[in-house]
mmCIF file of N, CA, C and O and ligand atoms in Angstrom:
data_model
loop_
_atom_site.group_PDB
_atom_site.id
_atom_site.type_symbol
_atom_site.label_atom_id
_atom_site.label_comp_id
_atom_site.label_asym_id
_atom_site.label_seq_id
_atom_site.Cartn_x
_atom_site.Cartn_y
_atom_site.Cartn_z
ATOM 1 N N MET J 1 83.920 82.799 392.638
ATOM 2 C CA MET J 1 83.871 81.674 391.688
ATOM 3 C C MET J 1 84.791 80.548 392.161
ATOM 4 O O MET J 1 85.853 80.798 392.703
ATOM 5 N N LYS J 2 84.341 79.307 391.916
ATOM 6 C CA LYS J 2 85.039 78.121 392.429
ATOM 7 C C LYS J 2 86.340 77.848 391.649
ATOM 8 O O LYS J 2 86.364 77.896 390.426
ATOM 9 N N LYS J 3 87.401 77.535 392.406
ATOM 10 C CA LYS J 3 88.672 77.152 391.781
ATOM 11 C C LYS J 3 88.525 75.807 391.093
ATOM 12 O O LYS J 3 87.885 74.905 391.626
ATOM 13 N N LEU J 4 89.125 75.653 389.905
ATOM 14 C CA LEU J 4 89.113 74.357 389.233
ATOM 15 C C LEU J 4 90.205 73.474 389.833
ATOM 16 O O LEU J 4 91.276 73.978 390.195
ATOM 17 N N ASN J 5 89.942 72.165 389.916
ATOM 18 C CA ASN J 5 90.991 71.261 390.406
ATOM 19 C C ASN J 5 91.888 70.824 389.237
ATOM 20 O O ASN J 5 91.626 71.158 388.075
ATOM 21 N N ALA J 6 92.936 70.072 389.554
ATOM 22 C CA ALA J 6 93.959 69.718 388.550
ATOM 23 C C ALA J 6 93.345 69.001 387.349
ATOM 24 O O ALA J 6 93.702 69.274 386.195
ATOM 25 N N ILE J 7 92.392 68.100 387.604
ATOM 26 C CA ILE J 7 91.779 67.331 386.506
ATOM 27 C C ILE J 7 90.910 68.243 385.648
ATOM 28 O O ILE J 7 90.925 68.172 384.413
ATOM 29 N N GLU J 8 90.168 69.129 386.301
ATOM 30 C CA GLU J 8 89.312 70.069 385.544
ATOM 31 C C GLU J 8 90.172 70.998 384.676
ATOM 32 O O GLU J 8 89.808 71.304 383.536
ATOM 33 N N ILE J 9 91.307 71.426 385.208
ATOM 34 C CA ILE J 9 92.193 72.307 384.432
ATOM 35 C C ILE J 9 92.751 71.540 383.231
ATOM 36 O O ILE J 9 92.730 72.032 382.097
ATOM 37 N N GLU J 10 93.213 70.322 383.488
ATOM 38 C CA GLU J 10 93.779 69.491 382.417
ATOM 39 C C GLU J 10 92.752 69.282 381.308
ATOM 40 O O GLU J 10 93.067 69.403 380.124
ATOM 41 N N ASN J 11 91.511 68.997 381.674
ATOM 42 C CA ASN J 11 90.450 68.795 380.679
ATOM 43 C C ASN J 11 90.181 70.067 379.892
ATOM 44 O O ASN J 11 90.034 70.030 378.671
ATOM 45 N N ALA J 12 90.134 71.184 380.590
ATOM 46 C CA ALA J 12 89.857 72.458 379.921
ATOM 47 C C ALA J 12 90.972 72.808 378.937
ATOM 48 O O ALA J 12 90.715 73.346 377.857
ATOM 49 N N LEU J 13 92.209 72.472 379.289
ATOM 50 C CA LEU J 13 93.347 72.829 378.429
ATOM 51 C C LEU J 13 93.388 71.994 377.149
ATOM 52 O O LEU J 13 94.055 72.384 376.188
ATOM 53 N N LYS J 14 92.655 70.877 377.115
ATOM 54 C CA LYS J 14 92.604 70.056 375.895
ATOM 55 C C LYS J 14 92.027 70.843 374.721
ATOM 56 O O LYS J 14 92.343 70.584 373.573
ATOM 57 N N ASP J 15 91.149 71.791 375.021
ATOM 58 C CA ASP J 15 90.528 72.617 373.968
ATOM 59 C C ASP J 15 91.302 73.906 373.724
ATOM 60 O O ASP J 15 90.856 74.769 372.975
ATOM 61 N N LEU J 16 92.428 74.070 374.413
ATOM 62 C CA LEU J 16 93.172 75.339 374.306
ATOM 63 C C LEU J 16 94.610 75.036 373.881
ATOM 64 O O LEU J 16 95.522 74.934 374.715
ATOM 65 N N SER J 17 94.790 74.951 372.573
ATOM 66 C CA SER J 17 96.086 74.561 372.017
ATOM 67 C C SER J 17 97.185 75.555 372.425
ATOM 68 O O SER J 17 97.028 76.769 372.252
ATOM 69 N N GLY J 18 98.274 75.010 372.966
ATOM 70 C CA GLY J 18 99.435 75.845 373.314
ATOM 71 C C GLY J 18 99.403 76.417 374.722
ATOM 72 O O GLY J 18 100.396 76.954 375.197
ATOM 73 N N TRP J 19 98.262 76.312 375.397
ATOM 74 C CA TRP J 19 98.153 76.825 376.760
ATOM 75 C C TRP J 19 98.645 75.759 377.730
ATOM 76 O O TRP J 19 98.319 74.581 377.593
ATOM 77 N N THR J 20 99.456 76.171 378.694
ATOM 78 C CA THR J 20 99.980 75.232 379.687
ATOM 79 C C THR J 20 99.736 75.778 381.086
ATOM 80 O O THR J 20 99.535 76.993 381.265
ATOM 81 N N LEU J 21 99.774 74.858 382.033
ATOM 82 C CA LEU J 21 99.643 75.263 383.436
ATOM 83 C C LEU J 21 101.042 75.449 383.991
ATOM 84 O O LEU J 21 101.880 74.549 383.901
ATOM 85 N N ASP J 22 101.304 76.626 384.533
ATOM 86 C CA ASP J 22 102.634 76.907 385.057
ATOM 87 C C ASP J 22 102.499 77.846 386.243
ATOM 88 O O ASP J 22 101.919 78.930 386.108
ATOM 89 N N ASP J 23 103.005 77.427 387.396
ATOM 90 C CA ASP J 23 103.016 78.294 388.570
ATOM 91 C C ASP J 23 101.610 78.793 388.935
ATOM 92 O O ASP J 23 101.408 79.990 389.192
ATOM 93 N N ASN J 24 100.626 77.863 388.898
ATOM 94 C CA ASN J 24 99.248 78.194 389.285
ATOM 95 C C ASN J 24 98.578 79.224 388.367
ATOM 96 O O ASN J 24 97.662 79.939 388.770
ATOM 97 N N MET J 25 99.088 79.293 387.117
ATOM 98 C CA MET J 25 98.462 80.161 386.114
ATOM 99 C C MET J 25 98.419 79.375 384.805
ATOM 100 O O MET J 25 99.261 78.493 384.597
ATOM 101 N N ILE J 26 97.452 79.689 383.929
ATOM 102 C CA ILE J 26 97.545 79.121 382.587
ATOM 103 C C ILE J 26 98.217 80.162 381.711
ATOM 104 O O ILE J 26 97.958 81.362 381.842
ATOM 105 N N GLN J 27 99.095 79.687 380.837
ATOM 106 C CA GLN J 27 99.871 80.659 380.071
ATOM 107 C C GLN J 27 100.142 80.219 378.640
ATOM 108 O O GLN J 27 100.120 79.034 378.322
ATOM 109 N N LYS J 28 100.351 81.211 377.790
ATOM 110 C CA LYS J 28 100.727 80.943 376.397
ATOM 111 C C LYS J 28 101.558 82.110 375.877
ATOM 112 O O LYS J 28 101.311 83.269 376.239
ATOM 113 N N CYS J 29 102.534 81.798 375.018
ATOM 114 C CA CYS J 29 103.338 82.834 374.357
ATOM 115 C C CYS J 29 102.899 82.935 372.898
ATOM 116 O O CYS J 29 102.753 81.912 372.230
ATOM 117 N N PHE J 30 102.667 84.146 372.443
ATOM 118 C CA PHE J 30 102.295 84.396 371.053
ATOM 119 C C PHE J 30 103.404 85.201 370.389
ATOM 120 O O PHE J 30 104.012 86.071 371.029
ATOM 121 N N THR J 31 103.637 84.922 369.097
ATOM 122 C CA THR J 31 104.599 85.725 368.332
ATOM 123 C C THR J 31 103.887 86.319 367.133
ATOM 124 O O THR J 31 103.162 85.605 366.419
ATOM 125 N N PHE J 32 104.062 87.615 366.934
ATOM 126 C CA PHE J 32 103.412 88.318 365.833
ATOM 127 C C PHE J 32 104.456 88.813 364.843
ATOM 128 O O PHE J 32 105.661 88.666 365.060
ATOM 129 N N LYS J 33 103.973 89.448 363.756
ATOM 130 C CA LYS J 33 104.878 89.927 362.713
ATOM 131 C C LYS J 33 105.826 90.988 363.271
ATOM 132 O O LYS J 33 107.015 90.969 363.002
ATOM 133 N N ASP J 34 105.279 91.907 364.023
ATOM 134 C CA ASP J 34 106.086 93.015 364.547
ATOM 135 C C ASP J 34 105.372 93.608 365.776
ATOM 136 O O ASP J 34 104.318 93.112 366.204
ATOM 137 N N PHE J 35 105.925 94.681 366.320
ATOM 138 C CA PHE J 35 105.358 95.304 367.528
ATOM 139 C C PHE J 35 103.951 95.837 367.273
ATOM 140 O O PHE J 35 103.056 95.707 368.116
ATOM 141 N N LYS J 36 103.768 96.425 366.077
ATOM 142 C CA LYS J 36 102.468 97.031 365.762
ATOM 143 C C LYS J 36 101.354 95.982 365.809
ATOM 144 O O LYS J 36 100.282 96.231 366.358
ATOM 145 N N GLU J 37 101.644 94.818 365.239
ATOM 146 C CA GLU J 37 100.639 93.754 365.232
ATOM 147 C C GLU J 37 100.394 93.230 366.659
ATOM 148 O O GLU J 37 99.245 93.012 367.057
ATOM 149 N N ALA J 38 101.478 93.081 367.422
ATOM 150 C CA ALA J 38 101.335 92.599 368.804
ATOM 151 C C ALA J 38 100.478 93.583 369.611
ATOM 152 O O ALA J 38 99.549 93.185 370.324
ATOM 153 N N PHE J 39 100.777 94.862 369.468
ATOM 154 C CA PHE J 39 100.067 95.859 370.280
ATOM 155 C C PHE J 39 98.614 95.996 369.838
ATOM 156 O O PHE J 39 97.719 96.225 370.657
ATOM 157 N N SER J 40 98.382 95.841 368.543
ATOM 158 C CA SER J 40 97.009 95.882 368.031
ATOM 159 C C SER J 40 96.179 94.746 368.639
ATOM 160 O O SER J 40 95.045 94.959 369.097
ATOM 161 N N VAL J 41 96.745 93.547 368.666
ATOM 162 C CA VAL J 41 96.054 92.401 369.263
ATOM 163 C C VAL J 41 95.838 92.652 370.754
ATOM 164 O O VAL J 41 94.757 92.370 371.302
ATOM 165 N N MET J 42 96.846 93.205 371.429
ATOM 166 C CA MET J 42 96.717 93.496 372.861
ATOM 167 C C MET J 42 95.555 94.454 373.120
ATOM 168 O O MET J 42 94.817 94.320 374.099
ATOM 169 N N THR J 43 95.393 95.417 372.221
ATOM 170 C CA THR J 43 94.294 96.383 372.368
ATOM 171 C C THR J 43 92.943 95.674 372.255
ATOM 172 O O THR J 43 92.037 95.897 373.064
ATOM 173 N N HIS J 44 92.841 94.790 371.260
ATOM 174 C CA HIS J 44 91.597 94.009 371.122
ATOM 175 C C HIS J 44 91.331 93.184 372.374
ATOM 176 O O HIS J 44 90.209 93.129 372.866
ATOM 177 N N ILE J 45 92.383 92.534 372.860
ATOM 178 C CA ILE J 45 92.232 91.689 374.056
ATOM 179 C C ILE J 45 91.819 92.552 375.247
ATOM 180 O O ILE J 45 90.961 92.159 376.045
ATOM 181 N N ALA J 46 92.412 93.726 375.361
ATOM 182 C CA ALA J 46 92.115 94.609 376.503
ATOM 183 C C ALA J 46 90.626 94.952 376.560
ATOM 184 O O ALA J 46 90.016 94.954 377.640
ATOM 185 N N PHE J 47 90.018 95.230 375.387
ATOM 186 C CA PHE J 47 88.586 95.548 375.377
ATOM 187 C C PHE J 47 87.751 94.343 375.801
ATOM 188 O O PHE J 47 86.764 94.483 376.524
ATOM 189 N N GLU J 48 88.168 93.152 375.359
ATOM 190 C CA GLU J 48 87.448 91.928 375.749
ATOM 191 C C GLU J 48 87.583 91.699 377.260
ATOM 192 O O GLU J 48 86.628 91.301 377.927
ATOM 193 N N CYS J 49 88.770 91.982 377.803
ATOM 194 C CA CYS J 49 88.990 91.821 379.253
ATOM 195 C C CYS J 49 88.058 92.749 380.037
ATOM 196 O O CYS J 49 87.501 92.352 381.075
ATOM 197 N N GLU J 50 87.893 93.948 379.543
ATOM 198 C CA GLU J 50 86.994 94.890 380.211
ATOM 199 C C GLU J 50 85.566 94.364 380.195
ATOM 200 O O GLU J 50 84.851 94.463 381.192
ATOM 201 N N LYS J 51 85.177 93.799 379.034
ATOM 202 C CA LYS J 51 83.825 93.222 378.904
ATOM 203 C C LYS J 51 83.616 92.118 379.922
ATOM 204 O O LYS J 51 82.568 92.016 380.549
ATOM 205 N N GLN J 52 84.635 91.273 380.076
ATOM 206 C CA GLN J 52 84.522 90.104 380.970
ATOM 207 C C GLN J 52 84.894 90.458 382.411
ATOM 208 O O GLN J 52 84.779 89.622 383.303
ATOM 209 N N ASN J 53 85.362 91.683 382.626
ATOM 210 C CA ASN J 53 85.891 92.102 383.930
ATOM 211 C C ASN J 53 86.875 91.067 384.468
ATOM 212 O O ASN J 53 86.809 90.644 385.631
ATOM 213 N N HIS J 54 87.788 90.664 383.588
ATOM 214 C CA HIS J 54 88.809 89.687 383.965
ATOM 215 C C HIS J 54 90.076 90.061 383.204
ATOM 216 O O HIS J 54 90.008 90.304 381.991
ATOM 217 N N HIS J 55 91.204 90.097 383.882
ATOM 218 C CA HIS J 55 92.388 90.754 383.306
ATOM 219 C C HIS J 55 93.636 89.876 383.390
ATOM 220 O O HIS J 55 93.832 89.186 384.394
ATOM 221 N N PRO J 56 94.467 89.948 382.350
ATOM 222 C CA PRO J 56 95.653 89.086 382.309
ATOM 223 C C PRO J 56 96.859 89.692 383.019
ATOM 224 O O PRO J 56 96.952 90.912 383.174
ATOM 225 N N ASN J 57 97.791 88.818 383.396
ATOM 226 C CA ASN J 57 99.162 89.261 383.625
ATOM 227 C C ASN J 57 99.832 89.036 382.276
ATOM 228 O O ASN J 57 99.752 87.929 381.740
ATOM 229 N N TRP J 58 100.420 90.058 381.721
ATOM 230 C CA TRP J 58 101.045 89.843 380.414
ATOM 231 C C TRP J 58 102.308 90.653 380.266
ATOM 232 O O TRP J 58 102.525 91.645 380.967
ATOM 233 N N GLU J 59 103.146 90.157 379.315
ATOM 234 C CA GLU J 59 104.403 90.854 379.038
ATOM 235 C C GLU J 59 104.590 90.882 377.533
ATOM 236 O O GLU J 59 104.441 89.867 376.853
ATOM 237 N N ASN J 60 104.891 92.066 377.031
ATOM 238 C CA ASN J 60 105.141 92.234 375.604
ATOM 239 C C ASN J 60 106.592 92.651 375.408
ATOM 240 O O ASN J 60 107.064 93.621 375.998
ATOM 241 N N VAL J 61 107.309 91.880 374.605
ATOM 242 C CA VAL J 61 108.670 92.266 374.197
ATOM 243 C C VAL J 61 108.685 92.272 372.671
ATOM 244 O O VAL J 61 108.614 91.218 372.033
ATOM 245 N N TYR J 62 108.708 93.450 372.090
ATOM 246 C CA TYR J 62 108.641 93.658 370.633
ATOM 247 C C TYR J 62 107.469 92.883 370.015
ATOM 248 O O TYR J 62 106.321 93.319 370.156
ATOM 249 N N ASN J 63 107.723 91.748 369.348
ATOM 250 C CA ASN J 63 106.618 91.038 368.681
ATOM 251 C C ASN J 63 106.141 89.823 369.474
ATOM 252 O O ASN J 63 105.343 89.039 368.970
ATOM 253 N N ASN J 64 106.666 89.676 370.691
ATOM 254 C CA ASN J 64 106.264 88.533 371.526
ATOM 255 C C ASN J 64 105.337 88.988 372.641
ATOM 256 O O ASN J 64 105.558 90.042 373.254
ATOM 257 N N LEU J 65 104.324 88.167 372.875
ATOM 258 C CA LEU J 65 103.371 88.460 373.940
ATOM 259 C C LEU J 65 103.177 87.202 374.777
ATOM 260 O O LEU J 65 102.802 86.157 374.254
ATOM 261 N N THR J 66 103.481 87.300 376.071
ATOM 262 C CA THR J 66 103.233 86.189 376.997
ATOM 263 C C THR J 66 102.039 86.561 377.863
ATOM 264 O O THR J 66 102.025 87.638 378.471
ATOM 265 N N ILE J 67 101.053 85.683 377.864
ATOM 266 C CA ILE J 67 99.832 85.941 378.644
ATOM 267 C C ILE J 67 99.706 84.877 379.722
ATOM 268 O O ILE J 67 99.820 83.676 379.444
ATOM 269 N N LYS J 68 99.497 85.322 380.951
ATOM 270 C CA LYS J 68 99.279 84.407 382.074
ATOM 271 C C LYS J 68 97.947 84.757 382.720
ATOM 272 O O LYS J 68 97.681 85.933 382.994
ATOM 273 N N LEU J 69 97.120 83.731 382.933
ATOM 274 C CA LEU J 69 95.794 83.970 383.501
ATOM 275 C C LEU J 69 95.599 83.190 384.796
ATOM 276 O O LEU J 69 95.915 81.995 384.868
ATOM 277 N N SER J 70 95.081 83.879 385.785
ATOM 278 C CA SER J 70 94.582 83.219 386.994
ATOM 279 C C SER J 70 93.541 84.156 387.591
ATOM 280 O O SER J 70 93.433 85.321 387.184
ATOM 281 N N THR J 71 92.779 83.629 388.526
ATOM 282 C CA THR J 71 91.762 84.466 389.179
ATOM 283 C C THR J 71 92.286 84.850 390.555
ATOM 284 O O THR J 71 92.337 84.010 391.462
ATOM 285 N N HIS J 72 92.732 86.094 390.683
ATOM 286 C CA HIS J 72 93.370 86.546 391.933
ATOM 287 C C HIS J 72 92.421 86.367 393.113
ATOM 288 O O HIS J 72 92.829 85.891 394.170
ATOM 289 N N ASP J 73 91.147 86.747 392.869
ATOM 290 C CA ASP J 73 90.154 86.693 393.953
ATOM 291 C C ASP J 73 89.976 85.270 394.499
ATOM 292 O O ASP J 73 89.637 85.094 395.675
ATOM 293 N N ALA J 74 90.194 84.251 393.629
ATOM 294 C CA ALA J 74 89.986 82.855 394.036
ATOM 295 C C ALA J 74 91.308 82.173 394.409
ATOM 296 O O ALA J 74 91.300 81.067 394.943
ATOM 297 N N GLY J 75 92.422 82.791 394.077
ATOM 298 C CA GLY J 75 93.729 82.194 394.374
ATOM 299 C C GLY J 75 94.026 80.973 393.525
ATOM 300 O O GLY J 75 94.670 80.029 393.978
ATOM 301 N N GLY J 76 93.566 80.987 392.272
ATOM 302 C CA GLY J 76 93.835 79.850 391.378
ATOM 303 C C GLY J 76 93.143 80.036 390.042
ATOM 304 O O GLY J 76 92.779 81.153 389.678
ATOM 305 N N ILE J 77 92.972 78.934 389.334
ATOM 306 C CA ILE J 77 92.343 78.973 388.007
ATOM 307 C C ILE J 77 90.837 78.727 388.178
ATOM 308 O O ILE J 77 90.432 77.792 388.878
ATOM 309 N N THR J 78 90.042 79.542 387.522
ATOM 310 C CA THR J 78 88.591 79.335 387.517
ATOM 311 C C THR J 78 88.105 79.313 386.067
ATOM 312 O O THR J 78 88.887 79.566 385.128
ATOM 313 N N GLN J 79 86.808 79.075 385.892
ATOM 314 C CA GLN J 79 86.206 79.071 384.555
ATOM 315 C C GLN J 79 86.409 80.420 383.860
ATOM 316 O O GLN J 79 86.479 80.482 382.636
ATOM 317 N N LYS J 80 86.525 81.483 384.637
ATOM 318 C CA LYS J 80 86.752 82.818 384.044
ATOM 319 C C LYS J 80 88.043 82.842 383.227
ATOM 320 O O LYS J 80 88.118 83.489 382.186
ATOM 321 N N ASP J 81 89.081 82.152 383.723
ATOM 322 C CA ASP J 81 90.362 82.111 383.005
ATOM 323 C C ASP J 81 90.227 81.306 381.716
ATOM 324 O O ASP J 81 90.768 81.689 380.677
ATOM 325 N N ILE J 82 89.493 80.204 381.800
ATOM 326 C CA ILE J 82 89.281 79.360 380.622
ATOM 327 C C ILE J 82 88.492 80.144 379.565
ATOM 328 O O ILE J 82 88.842 80.150 378.386
ATOM 329 N N ASP J 83 87.447 80.847 380.002
ATOM 330 C CA ASP J 83 86.627 81.626 379.064
ATOM 331 C C ASP J 83 87.447 82.734 378.409
ATOM 332 O O ASP J 83 87.346 82.962 377.199
ATOM 333 N N LEU J 84 88.276 83.412 379.214
ATOM 334 C CA LEU J 84 89.093 84.494 378.640
ATOM 335 C C LEU J 84 90.129 83.921 377.672
ATOM 336 O O LEU J 84 90.351 84.493 376.595
ATOM 337 N N ALA J 85 90.729 82.793 378.010
ATOM 338 C CA ALA J 85 91.712 82.167 377.107
ATOM 339 C C ALA J 85 91.049 81.830 375.769
ATOM 340 O O ALA J 85 91.638 82.046 374.704
ATOM 341 N N LYS J 86 89.817 81.333 375.803
ATOM 342 C CA LYS J 86 89.091 81.004 374.555
ATOM 343 C C LYS J 86 88.834 82.268 373.739
ATOM 344 O O LYS J 86 88.986 82.276 372.522
ATOM 345 N N SER J 87 88.447 83.333 374.424
ATOM 346 C CA SER J 87 88.217 84.603 373.720
ATOM 347 C C SER J 87 89.514 85.116 373.104
ATOM 348 O O SER J 87 89.510 85.630 371.980
ATOM 349 N N ILE J 88 90.610 84.984 373.822
ATOM 350 C CA ILE J 88 91.918 85.429 373.307
ATOM 351 C C ILE J 88 92.267 84.637 372.036
ATOM 352 O O ILE J 88 92.707 85.212 371.041
ATOM 353 N N GLU J 89 92.026 83.338 372.068
ATOM 354 C CA GLU J 89 92.284 82.505 370.876
ATOM 355 C C GLU J 89 91.472 83.009 369.690
ATOM 356 O O GLU J 89 91.981 83.080 368.569
ATOM 357 N N GLU J 90 90.198 83.345 369.928
ATOM 358 C CA GLU J 90 89.342 83.833 368.836
ATOM 359 C C GLU J 90 89.881 85.153 368.298
ATOM 360 O O GLU J 90 89.876 85.400 367.094
ATOM 361 N N ILE J 91 90.348 86.024 369.174
ATOM 362 C CA ILE J 91 90.878 87.319 368.736
ATOM 363 C C ILE J 91 92.162 87.124 367.924
ATOM 364 O O ILE J 91 92.341 87.729 366.868
ATOM 365 N N VAL J 92 93.035 86.266 368.400
ATOM 366 C CA VAL J 92 94.335 86.063 367.717
ATOM 367 C C VAL J 92 94.151 85.399 366.351
ATOM 368 O O VAL J 92 94.862 85.721 365.406
ATOM 369 N N GLU J 93 93.145 84.517 366.235
ATOM 370 C CA GLU J 93 92.925 83.788 364.971
ATOM 371 C C GLU J 93 92.611 84.697 363.844
ATOM 372 O O GLU J 93 92.334 85.300 363.267
HETATM 373 N N1 H2B B 101 91.178 89.728 386.927
HETATM 374 C C1 H2B B 101 91.761 88.605 387.344
HETATM 375 N N2 H2B B 101 92.624 87.973 386.549
HETATM 376 N N3 H2B B 101 91.474 88.098 388.554
HETATM 377 C C2 H2B B 101 90.620 88.682 389.392
HETATM 378 O O1 H2B B 101 90.381 88.168 390.491
HETATM 379 C C3 H2B B 101 89.990 89.879 388.950
HETATM 380 C C4 H2B B 101 90.319 90.397 387.678
HETATM 381 N N4 H2B B 101 89.115 90.504 389.708
HETATM 382 N N5 H2B B 101 89.787 91.548 387.255
HETATM 383 C C5 H2B B 101 88.349 91.618 389.269
HETATM 384 C C6 H2B B 101 88.975 92.377 388.119
HETATM 385 C C7 H2B B 101 88.072 92.463 390.507
HETATM 386 O O2 H2B B 101 89.277 92.930 391.044
HETATM 387 C C8 H2B B 101 87.108 93.595 390.253
HETATM 388 C C9 H2B B 101 86.967 94.447 391.483
HETATM 389 O O3 H2B B 101 85.888 93.052 389.886
#
């Protein structure tokens, strides 16, 4: 899949509130009520990732979840990352 250029990434992020480009990945930090809620959301996201065959770099510390997306195979951001970020937003909402 084709890597998005800087302008394409910037445009895509306009529809993704809170997501930023950092270190060649798009990323967002989420805060939940507690660990149980964070892990429950992570489980939902994990199933969606399997469906899309696209997987995050993520870190969970108690009720905080940081998600970073890039396409390893392409060495940058692709539409797959944008699509997964949108799905993650729908799950978190
Ligand atoms: N996830 C991400 N984030 N980037 C990839 O390039 C990627 C992936 N590739 N999940 C997939 C799996 C690939 O390794 C398998 C073999 O299809």
